[in-house]
Short mmCIF file of N, CA and C in Angstrom, two decimals:
data_model
loop_
_atom_site.label_atom_id
_atom_site.label_comp_id
_atom_site.label_asym_id
_atom_site.label_seq_id
_atom_site.Cartn_x
_atom_site.Cartn_y
_atom_site.Cartn_z
N MET A 141 -98.66 -71.07 70.88
CA MET A 141 -98.97 -71.92 69.47
C MET A 141 -98.43 -71.28 68.36
N GLU A 142 -98.60 -70.32 67.93
CA GLU A 142 -97.63 -69.72 66.72
C GLU A 142 -96.08 -69.98 67.28
N GLU A 143 -95.65 -69.83 68.02
CA GLU A 143 -94.46 -70.20 68.68
C GLU A 143 -93.82 -71.60 68.25
N GLU A 144 -94.81 -72.26 68.52
CA GLU A 144 -94.48 -73.74 68.26
C GLU A 144 -94.58 -73.90 66.75
N LEU A 145 -95.63 -73.41 65.93
CA LEU A 145 -95.57 -73.47 64.53
C LEU A 145 -94.51 -72.65 64.09
N GLU A 146 -93.96 -71.63 64.07
CA GLU A 146 -92.45 -71.21 63.90
C GLU A 146 -91.46 -71.93 64.12
N GLU A 147 -91.24 -72.56 65.27
CA GLU A 147 -90.26 -73.67 65.28
C GLU A 147 -90.39 -74.76 64.52
N ILE A 148 -91.57 -75.15 64.32
CA ILE A 148 -91.66 -76.62 63.69
C ILE A 148 -91.38 -76.21 62.04
N GLN A 149 -91.67 -74.76 61.38
CA GLN A 149 -91.42 -74.11 60.26
C GLN A 149 -89.90 -74.20 60.06
N SER A 150 -89.13 -73.24 61.02
CA SER A 150 -87.79 -73.30 61.10
C SER A 150 -87.22 -74.76 61.12
N SER A 151 -87.22 -75.57 61.93
CA SER A 151 -86.57 -76.61 61.99
C SER A 151 -87.12 -77.51 60.58
N SER A 152 -88.19 -77.52 60.07
CA SER A 152 -88.44 -78.22 59.08
C SER A 152 -87.51 -77.53 57.67
N SER A 153 -87.65 -76.22 57.36
CA SER A 153 -87.09 -75.92 56.58
C SER A 153 -85.35 -75.85 56.70
N GLN A 154 -84.60 -75.77 58.07
CA GLN A 154 -83.45 -76.27 58.34
C GLN A 154 -83.14 -77.62 57.90
N GLU A 155 -84.00 -78.63 57.80
CA GLU A 155 -84.11 -80.22 57.49
C GLU A 155 -84.23 -80.12 55.94
N GLU A 156 -84.93 -79.29 55.31
CA GLU A 156 -84.81 -79.19 54.05
C GLU A 156 -83.47 -78.78 53.48
N ILE A 157 -82.96 -77.55 53.80
CA ILE A 157 -81.35 -77.26 53.67
C ILE A 157 -80.67 -78.33 53.76
N THR A 158 -80.60 -78.99 54.46
CA THR A 158 -79.58 -80.12 54.81
C THR A 158 -80.18 -81.23 54.02
N LEU A 159 -81.12 -81.44 53.50
CA LEU A 159 -81.40 -82.58 52.48
C LEU A 159 -81.26 -82.02 51.27
N VAL A 160 -81.03 -81.11 50.94
CA VAL A 160 -81.07 -80.66 49.40
C VAL A 160 -79.88 -81.37 49.09
N SER A 161 -79.97 -82.01 47.48
CA SER A 161 -78.47 -82.43 47.20
C SER A 161 -78.44 -81.79 45.80
N ILE A 162 -77.04 -81.68 45.35
CA ILE A 162 -77.12 -81.26 43.66
C ILE A 162 -76.29 -82.25 43.30
N LYS A 163 -76.55 -82.41 41.81
CA LYS A 163 -76.19 -83.54 41.06
C LYS A 163 -74.83 -82.67 40.18
N VAL A 164 -73.85 -83.17 40.05
CA VAL A 164 -72.62 -82.73 39.71
C VAL A 164 -72.19 -83.95 38.78
N GLY A 165 -72.41 -84.04 37.37
CA GLY A 165 -71.83 -84.94 36.94
C GLY A 165 -72.35 -86.44 37.26
N TRP A 166 -71.50 -87.37 37.75
CA TRP A 166 -71.89 -88.67 38.32
C TRP A 166 -72.38 -88.60 39.61
N PHE A 167 -72.14 -87.64 40.54
CA PHE A 167 -72.40 -87.65 41.70
C PHE A 167 -73.33 -86.55 42.55
N TYR A 168 -73.89 -87.24 43.80
CA TYR A 168 -74.54 -85.87 44.19
C TYR A 168 -73.87 -85.25 45.36
N PHE A 169 -74.02 -84.25 45.77
CA PHE A 169 -73.43 -83.53 46.94
C PHE A 169 -74.21 -82.59 47.72
N ASN A 170 -74.30 -82.53 48.87
CA ASN A 170 -74.96 -81.36 49.58
C ASN A 170 -74.20 -80.29 50.05
N PRO A 171 -74.39 -78.99 49.45
CA PRO A 171 -73.67 -77.77 49.24
C PRO A 171 -73.44 -77.19 50.80
N VAL A 172 -74.39 -77.79 51.41
CA VAL A 172 -74.34 -76.98 53.05
C VAL A 172 -73.11 -77.89 53.94
N SER A 173 -72.86 -79.25 53.47
CA SER A 173 -72.13 -80.27 54.19
C SER A 173 -70.41 -79.40 54.19
N LYS A 174 -69.85 -79.85 54.87
CA LYS A 174 -68.24 -79.54 54.75
C LYS A 174 -67.71 -79.96 53.57
N ARG A 175 -68.35 -81.61 53.34
CA ARG A 175 -67.32 -82.34 52.20
C ARG A 175 -68.17 -81.65 51.02
N GLY A 176 -69.44 -81.39 50.80
CA GLY A 176 -69.98 -80.81 49.93
C GLY A 176 -69.26 -79.17 49.40
N ARG A 177 -69.09 -78.55 50.45
CA ARG A 177 -68.66 -77.41 50.30
C ARG A 177 -67.12 -77.53 49.40
N THR A 178 -66.36 -78.46 50.14
CA THR A 178 -64.95 -79.16 49.49
C THR A 178 -65.05 -79.38 48.09
N LEU A 179 -66.02 -80.47 48.03
CA LEU A 179 -66.11 -80.68 46.76
C LEU A 179 -66.66 -79.71 45.31
N HIS A 180 -67.32 -78.52 45.96
CA HIS A 180 -67.76 -77.30 45.16
C HIS A 180 -66.30 -76.68 44.62
N LEU A 181 -65.55 -76.62 46.30
CA LEU A 181 -64.67 -75.49 45.99
C LEU A 181 -63.63 -76.28 44.45
N ILE A 182 -63.41 -77.43 44.99
CA ILE A 182 -62.58 -78.08 43.94
C ILE A 182 -62.83 -78.00 42.55
N GLN A 183 -64.25 -78.34 42.77
CA GLN A 183 -65.16 -78.36 40.89
C GLN A 183 -64.35 -76.75 40.53
N MET A 184 -64.99 -75.72 41.24
CA MET A 184 -64.53 -74.39 40.90
C MET A 184 -63.28 -74.16 40.73
N LEU A 185 -62.47 -74.82 40.95
CA LEU A 185 -60.92 -74.50 40.99
C LEU A 185 -60.20 -75.27 39.65
N VAL A 186 -60.85 -76.62 39.25
CA VAL A 186 -60.47 -77.27 38.53
C VAL A 186 -61.01 -76.77 37.08
N LEU A 187 -62.27 -76.86 37.02
CA LEU A 187 -63.12 -76.32 35.87
C LEU A 187 -62.30 -75.52 34.82
N PRO A 188 -61.96 -74.49 35.56
CA PRO A 188 -61.08 -73.12 34.87
C PRO A 188 -60.34 -73.57 34.19
N PHE A 189 -59.32 -74.61 34.43
CA PHE A 189 -58.06 -75.23 34.09
C PHE A 189 -58.33 -75.77 33.23
N ILE A 190 -59.06 -76.62 32.96
CA ILE A 190 -59.38 -77.48 31.86
C ILE A 190 -58.93 -76.51 30.21
N PRO A 191 -59.49 -75.78 29.92
CA PRO A 191 -59.20 -75.05 28.70
C PRO A 191 -58.09 -74.26 28.70
N ILE A 192 -57.48 -73.71 29.95
CA ILE A 192 -56.11 -73.42 30.06
C ILE A 192 -54.93 -74.38 29.63
N VAL A 193 -55.29 -75.74 30.28
CA VAL A 193 -54.34 -76.92 29.82
C VAL A 193 -54.69 -77.12 28.14
N ALA A 194 -56.00 -77.31 28.01
CA ALA A 194 -56.11 -77.83 26.46
C ALA A 194 -55.29 -76.54 25.41
N LEU A 195 -55.28 -75.14 26.00
CA LEU A 195 -54.60 -74.12 24.79
C LEU A 195 -52.98 -74.40 25.28
N ILE A 196 -52.81 -74.79 26.23
CA ILE A 196 -51.16 -75.28 26.44
C ILE A 196 -50.51 -76.25 25.81
N ALA A 197 -51.52 -77.26 25.60
CA ALA A 197 -51.15 -78.44 25.00
C ALA A 197 -51.02 -77.96 23.43
N GLN A 198 -52.25 -77.28 22.92
CA GLN A 198 -52.22 -77.00 21.50
C GLN A 198 -51.22 -76.09 21.08
N ASN A 199 -50.64 -75.07 22.06
CA ASN A 199 -49.58 -74.71 21.58
C ASN A 199 -48.18 -74.91 21.76
N CYS A 200 -48.20 -76.09 22.64
CA CYS A 200 -46.69 -76.83 22.63
C CYS A 200 -46.63 -77.58 21.48
N ILE A 201 -47.78 -78.19 21.00
CA ILE A 201 -47.83 -79.08 19.80
C ILE A 201 -47.31 -77.92 18.46
N ALA A 202 -48.19 -76.88 18.42
CA ALA A 202 -47.77 -75.99 17.16
C ALA A 202 -46.67 -75.58 17.55
N MET A 203 -45.65 -75.09 18.86
CA MET A 203 -44.47 -74.82 18.57
C MET A 203 -43.48 -75.96 18.07
N SER A 204 -43.96 -77.09 18.66
CA SER A 204 -42.93 -78.45 18.11
C SER A 204 -43.10 -78.37 16.25
N ASN A 205 -44.28 -78.24 16.07
CA ASN A 205 -44.43 -78.33 14.42
C ASN A 205 -43.38 -77.09 13.75
N ALA A 206 -43.63 -76.09 14.32
CA ALA A 206 -43.05 -74.94 13.76
C ALA A 206 -41.32 -75.06 13.90
N LEU A 207 -40.91 -75.74 14.92
CA LEU A 207 -39.46 -75.98 15.29
C LEU A 207 -38.81 -77.18 14.23
N LYS A 208 -39.88 -77.97 13.83
CA LYS A 208 -39.47 -79.05 12.80
C LYS A 208 -39.25 -78.54 11.56
N ASN A 209 -40.57 -77.59 10.93
CA ASN A 209 -40.40 -77.07 9.97
C ASN A 209 -39.20 -75.95 9.64
N GLN A 210 -39.13 -75.19 10.69
CA GLN A 210 -38.02 -74.55 10.62
C GLN A 210 -36.46 -75.13 10.50
N ALA A 211 -36.49 -76.44 11.19
CA ALA A 211 -35.07 -77.16 10.76
C ALA A 211 -35.14 -77.80 9.35
N ALA A 212 -36.41 -78.04 9.00
CA ALA A 212 -36.25 -78.22 7.37
C ALA A 212 -35.77 -77.17 6.38
N VAL A 213 -36.34 -76.17 7.09
CA VAL A 213 -35.83 -74.93 6.03
C VAL A 213 -34.50 -74.89 6.07
N ASN A 214 -34.04 -74.80 7.34
CA ASN A 214 -32.41 -74.25 7.60
C ASN A 214 -31.64 -75.56 6.77
N ALA A 215 -32.18 -76.84 6.72
CA ALA A 215 -31.26 -77.81 5.94
C ALA A 215 -31.46 -77.57 4.59
N VAL A 216 -32.51 -77.00 4.07
CA VAL A 216 -32.83 -76.69 2.71
C VAL A 216 -31.90 -75.42 2.31
N THR A 217 -31.79 -74.58 3.20
CA THR A 217 -30.81 -73.59 2.68
C THR A 217 -29.64 -73.97 2.88
N LEU A 218 -29.19 -74.75 3.75
CA LEU A 218 -27.75 -75.03 3.60
C LEU A 218 -27.28 -75.74 2.23
N GLN A 219 -28.42 -76.67 1.86
CA GLN A 219 -28.19 -77.24 0.57
C GLN A 219 -28.11 -76.50 -0.81
N VAL A 220 -28.76 -75.55 -0.16
CA VAL A 220 -29.26 -74.37 -1.44
C VAL A 220 -27.52 -73.57 -1.36
N GLN A 221 -27.15 -73.32 -0.55
CA GLN A 221 -25.78 -72.50 -0.19
C GLN A 221 -24.55 -73.40 -0.85
N ASP A 222 -24.65 -74.71 -0.55
CA ASP A 222 -23.47 -75.82 -1.23
C ASP A 222 -23.94 -75.66 -2.48
N ALA A 223 -25.09 -75.93 -3.12
CA ALA A 223 -25.15 -76.12 -4.47
C ALA A 223 -24.70 -74.59 -5.28
N VAL A 224 -24.80 -73.25 -4.61
CA VAL A 224 -24.07 -72.11 -5.09
C VAL A 224 -22.61 -72.12 -5.20
N GLU A 225 -22.15 -72.57 -3.90
CA GLU A 225 -20.86 -72.64 -4.09
C GLU A 225 -20.07 -73.64 -4.76
N ILE A 226 -21.04 -74.66 -5.17
CA ILE A 226 -20.31 -75.60 -6.32
C ILE A 226 -20.41 -75.03 -7.48
N GLY A 227 -21.50 -74.04 -7.82
CA GLY A 227 -21.58 -73.63 -8.95
C GLY A 227 -20.74 -72.38 -9.09
N LYS A 228 -20.36 -71.61 -8.21
CA LYS A 228 -19.14 -70.55 -8.46
C LYS A 228 -18.17 -71.04 -8.67
N LEU A 229 -17.52 -72.45 -8.04
CA LEU A 229 -16.67 -73.14 -8.31
C LEU A 229 -16.23 -73.60 -9.78
N LEU A 230 -17.51 -73.97 -9.91
CA LEU A 230 -17.52 -74.56 -11.77
C LEU A 230 -17.04 -73.36 -12.63
N ARG A 231 -17.90 -72.26 -12.22
CA ARG A 231 -17.82 -71.52 -13.20
C ARG A 231 -16.18 -70.76 -12.98
N ALA A 232 -15.81 -70.73 -12.03
CA ALA A 232 -14.38 -70.01 -11.55
C ALA A 232 -13.22 -71.44 -12.39
N LEU A 233 -13.71 -72.44 -12.33
CA LEU A 233 -12.64 -73.46 -13.35
C LEU A 233 -12.95 -73.44 -14.70
N GLN A 234 -14.16 -73.08 -15.38
CA GLN A 234 -14.37 -72.74 -16.55
C GLN A 234 -13.67 -71.65 -17.02
N LEU A 235 -13.62 -70.66 -16.20
CA LEU A 235 -13.14 -69.43 -16.79
C LEU A 235 -11.53 -69.56 -16.58
N GLU A 236 -11.22 -70.18 -15.86
CA GLU A 236 -9.37 -70.89 -15.73
C GLU A 236 -9.11 -71.50 -16.78
N ARG A 237 -10.12 -72.13 -17.47
CA ARG A 237 -9.52 -73.21 -18.53
C ARG A 237 -9.86 -72.09 -19.79
N THR A 238 -10.91 -71.49 -19.97
CA THR A 238 -10.80 -70.56 -20.89
C THR A 238 -9.77 -69.53 -21.04
N GLU A 239 -9.10 -68.98 -20.19
CA GLU A 239 -8.32 -68.06 -19.94
C GLU A 239 -6.82 -68.75 -20.49
N LEU A 240 -6.58 -70.18 -19.63
CA LEU A 240 -5.65 -70.79 -20.05
C LEU A 240 -5.60 -70.94 -21.58
N GLY A 241 -6.90 -71.62 -22.06
CA GLY A 241 -6.67 -71.64 -23.70
C GLY A 241 -6.36 -70.74 -24.39
N TYR A 242 -6.89 -69.46 -24.16
CA TYR A 242 -6.35 -68.19 -24.73
C TYR A 242 -4.93 -67.59 -24.54
N TYR A 243 -4.75 -67.94 -23.42
CA TYR A 243 -2.83 -67.66 -23.17
C TYR A 243 -2.15 -68.71 -23.81
N ILE A 244 -2.39 -70.02 -24.05
CA ILE A 244 -1.88 -70.94 -24.71
C ILE A 244 -1.80 -70.46 -26.39
N LEU A 245 -3.10 -69.97 -26.73
CA LEU A 245 -3.54 -69.58 -28.14
C LEU A 245 -2.55 -68.60 -28.59
N SER A 246 -2.35 -67.64 -27.80
CA SER A 246 -2.12 -66.18 -28.27
C SER A 246 -0.45 -66.00 -27.64
N ASN A 247 0.00 -67.33 -27.60
CA ASN A 247 1.49 -67.41 -27.32
C ASN A 247 2.18 -66.37 -26.22
N ALA A 248 1.24 -66.76 -25.30
CA ALA A 248 1.65 -66.23 -23.74
C ALA A 248 1.59 -64.58 -23.50
N SER A 249 0.66 -64.20 -24.34
CA SER A 249 0.43 -62.92 -24.39
C SER A 249 -0.85 -62.70 -23.67
N SER A 250 -0.62 -61.68 -22.50
CA SER A 250 -1.42 -61.60 -21.35
C SER A 250 -1.94 -59.83 -21.66
N THR A 251 -1.92 -59.06 -22.72
CA THR A 251 -2.23 -57.89 -22.92
C THR A 251 -3.73 -57.85 -23.25
N LEU A 252 -4.59 -58.59 -23.82
CA LEU A 252 -5.90 -58.61 -24.01
C LEU A 252 -6.76 -59.09 -23.18
N ARG A 253 -6.39 -60.11 -22.46
CA ARG A 253 -7.31 -60.67 -21.60
C ARG A 253 -6.57 -60.54 -19.95
N MET A 254 -7.20 -61.33 -18.97
CA MET A 254 -6.94 -61.19 -17.60
C MET A 254 -5.66 -61.82 -17.53
N ASN A 255 -4.56 -61.62 -16.45
CA ASN A 255 -3.17 -62.45 -16.28
C ASN A 255 -3.67 -63.95 -15.62
N ILE A 256 -3.10 -64.59 -16.29
CA ILE A 256 -3.15 -66.06 -15.89
C ILE A 256 -3.12 -66.15 -14.05
N THR A 257 -2.20 -66.16 -13.74
CA THR A 257 -1.99 -65.78 -12.19
C THR A 257 -3.27 -65.20 -11.49
N THR A 258 -3.57 -63.95 -12.09
CA THR A 258 -4.86 -63.51 -11.50
C THR A 258 -6.13 -64.50 -11.22
N VAL A 259 -6.46 -65.18 -12.39
CA VAL A 259 -7.24 -66.15 -12.40
C VAL A 259 -7.07 -67.39 -11.80
N TYR A 260 -5.90 -67.69 -11.75
CA TYR A 260 -5.59 -68.75 -10.59
C TYR A 260 -5.94 -68.65 -9.21
N GLU A 261 -5.56 -67.31 -8.88
CA GLU A 261 -5.91 -66.67 -7.65
C GLU A 261 -7.11 -66.57 -7.37
N GLN A 262 -7.92 -66.27 -8.08
CA GLN A 262 -9.63 -66.28 -7.85
C GLN A 262 -10.13 -67.58 -7.69
N THR A 263 -9.51 -68.53 -8.41
CA THR A 263 -10.03 -69.71 -8.41
C THR A 263 -9.49 -70.71 -6.96
N ASN A 264 -7.96 -70.32 -6.42
CA ASN A 264 -7.86 -70.61 -5.44
C ASN A 264 -8.64 -70.13 -3.93
N THR A 265 -9.00 -68.58 -4.07
CA THR A 265 -9.98 -68.08 -3.28
C THR A 265 -11.27 -69.02 -3.29
N ILE A 266 -12.04 -69.01 -4.26
CA ILE A 266 -13.10 -69.45 -4.27
C ILE A 266 -13.05 -71.18 -3.58
N ILE A 267 -11.87 -71.86 -3.84
CA ILE A 267 -11.83 -73.23 -3.34
C ILE A 267 -11.49 -73.09 -1.77
N GLU A 268 -10.89 -72.24 -1.17
CA GLU A 268 -10.70 -71.73 0.03
C GLU A 268 -11.80 -71.75 0.92
N ASN A 269 -12.78 -70.71 0.36
CA ASN A 269 -14.14 -70.39 0.77
C ASN A 269 -15.13 -71.30 0.83
N MET A 270 -14.82 -72.52 0.39
CA MET A 270 -15.86 -73.63 0.25
C MET A 270 -16.01 -73.94 1.67
N ARG A 271 -17.31 -74.17 2.05
CA ARG A 271 -17.62 -74.51 3.62
C ARG A 271 -17.55 -76.04 3.56
N ASN A 272 -18.10 -76.45 2.68
CA ASN A 272 -18.62 -78.11 2.53
C ASN A 272 -18.09 -78.78 1.56
N TRP A 273 -17.37 -79.89 1.44
CA TRP A 273 -16.89 -80.47 0.02
C TRP A 273 -17.81 -81.69 -0.14
N PRO A 274 -18.49 -81.97 -1.32
CA PRO A 274 -19.50 -83.25 -1.58
C PRO A 274 -18.70 -84.24 -1.55
N GLU A 275 -19.41 -85.58 -0.65
CA GLU A 275 -18.70 -86.78 -0.54
C GLU A 275 -18.95 -87.44 -1.88
N LEU A 276 -17.92 -88.31 -2.29
CA LEU A 276 -17.85 -89.05 -3.38
C LEU A 276 -18.27 -90.64 -3.17
N ASN A 277 -19.05 -91.47 -3.29
CA ASN A 277 -19.19 -92.65 -3.21
C ASN A 277 -18.45 -93.48 -4.25
N GLU A 278 -18.10 -94.83 -4.13
CA GLU A 278 -17.53 -95.88 -4.83
C GLU A 278 -17.84 -95.79 -6.36
N GLY A 279 -19.19 -95.68 -6.38
CA GLY A 279 -19.96 -95.95 -7.73
C GLY A 279 -19.85 -94.60 -8.32
N ASP A 280 -19.55 -93.56 -7.71
CA ASP A 280 -19.20 -91.95 -8.38
C ASP A 280 -17.95 -91.75 -8.96
N LYS A 281 -16.79 -93.17 -8.61
CA LYS A 281 -15.69 -92.86 -9.00
C LYS A 281 -15.46 -93.38 -10.26
N GLN A 282 -15.84 -93.22 -11.40
CA GLN A 282 -16.02 -93.71 -12.61
C GLN A 282 -15.09 -93.21 -13.99
#
């Protein structure tokens, strides 16, 4: 009798084990069945990757923004370099004009100031070293 009772209890416990279902999200699955184990394995593999994928996406967006900002900074740097080169050219032309005026007023005497050919050579060197010449539009030619 006791053996029958044990068999009934063990069979009923097996039925209880097989009847257990776990709610995961919107569906239920039995962790003892093959399909349930497969679903549980997929769930355990996929869930850790969600934050990893989110971090990868976030870092891609941040890197894209950083590259755009770097390109903008490089463009501004080039504009500043062009402005400095134009400023150097204007200074050289003004110095050339000053030296030429002094040369003419001193009756071609070059003992006190720089030699006029030296000033011309300095201006020519600055012109040759110009990286970019500004473009003139039709409205600028007045």
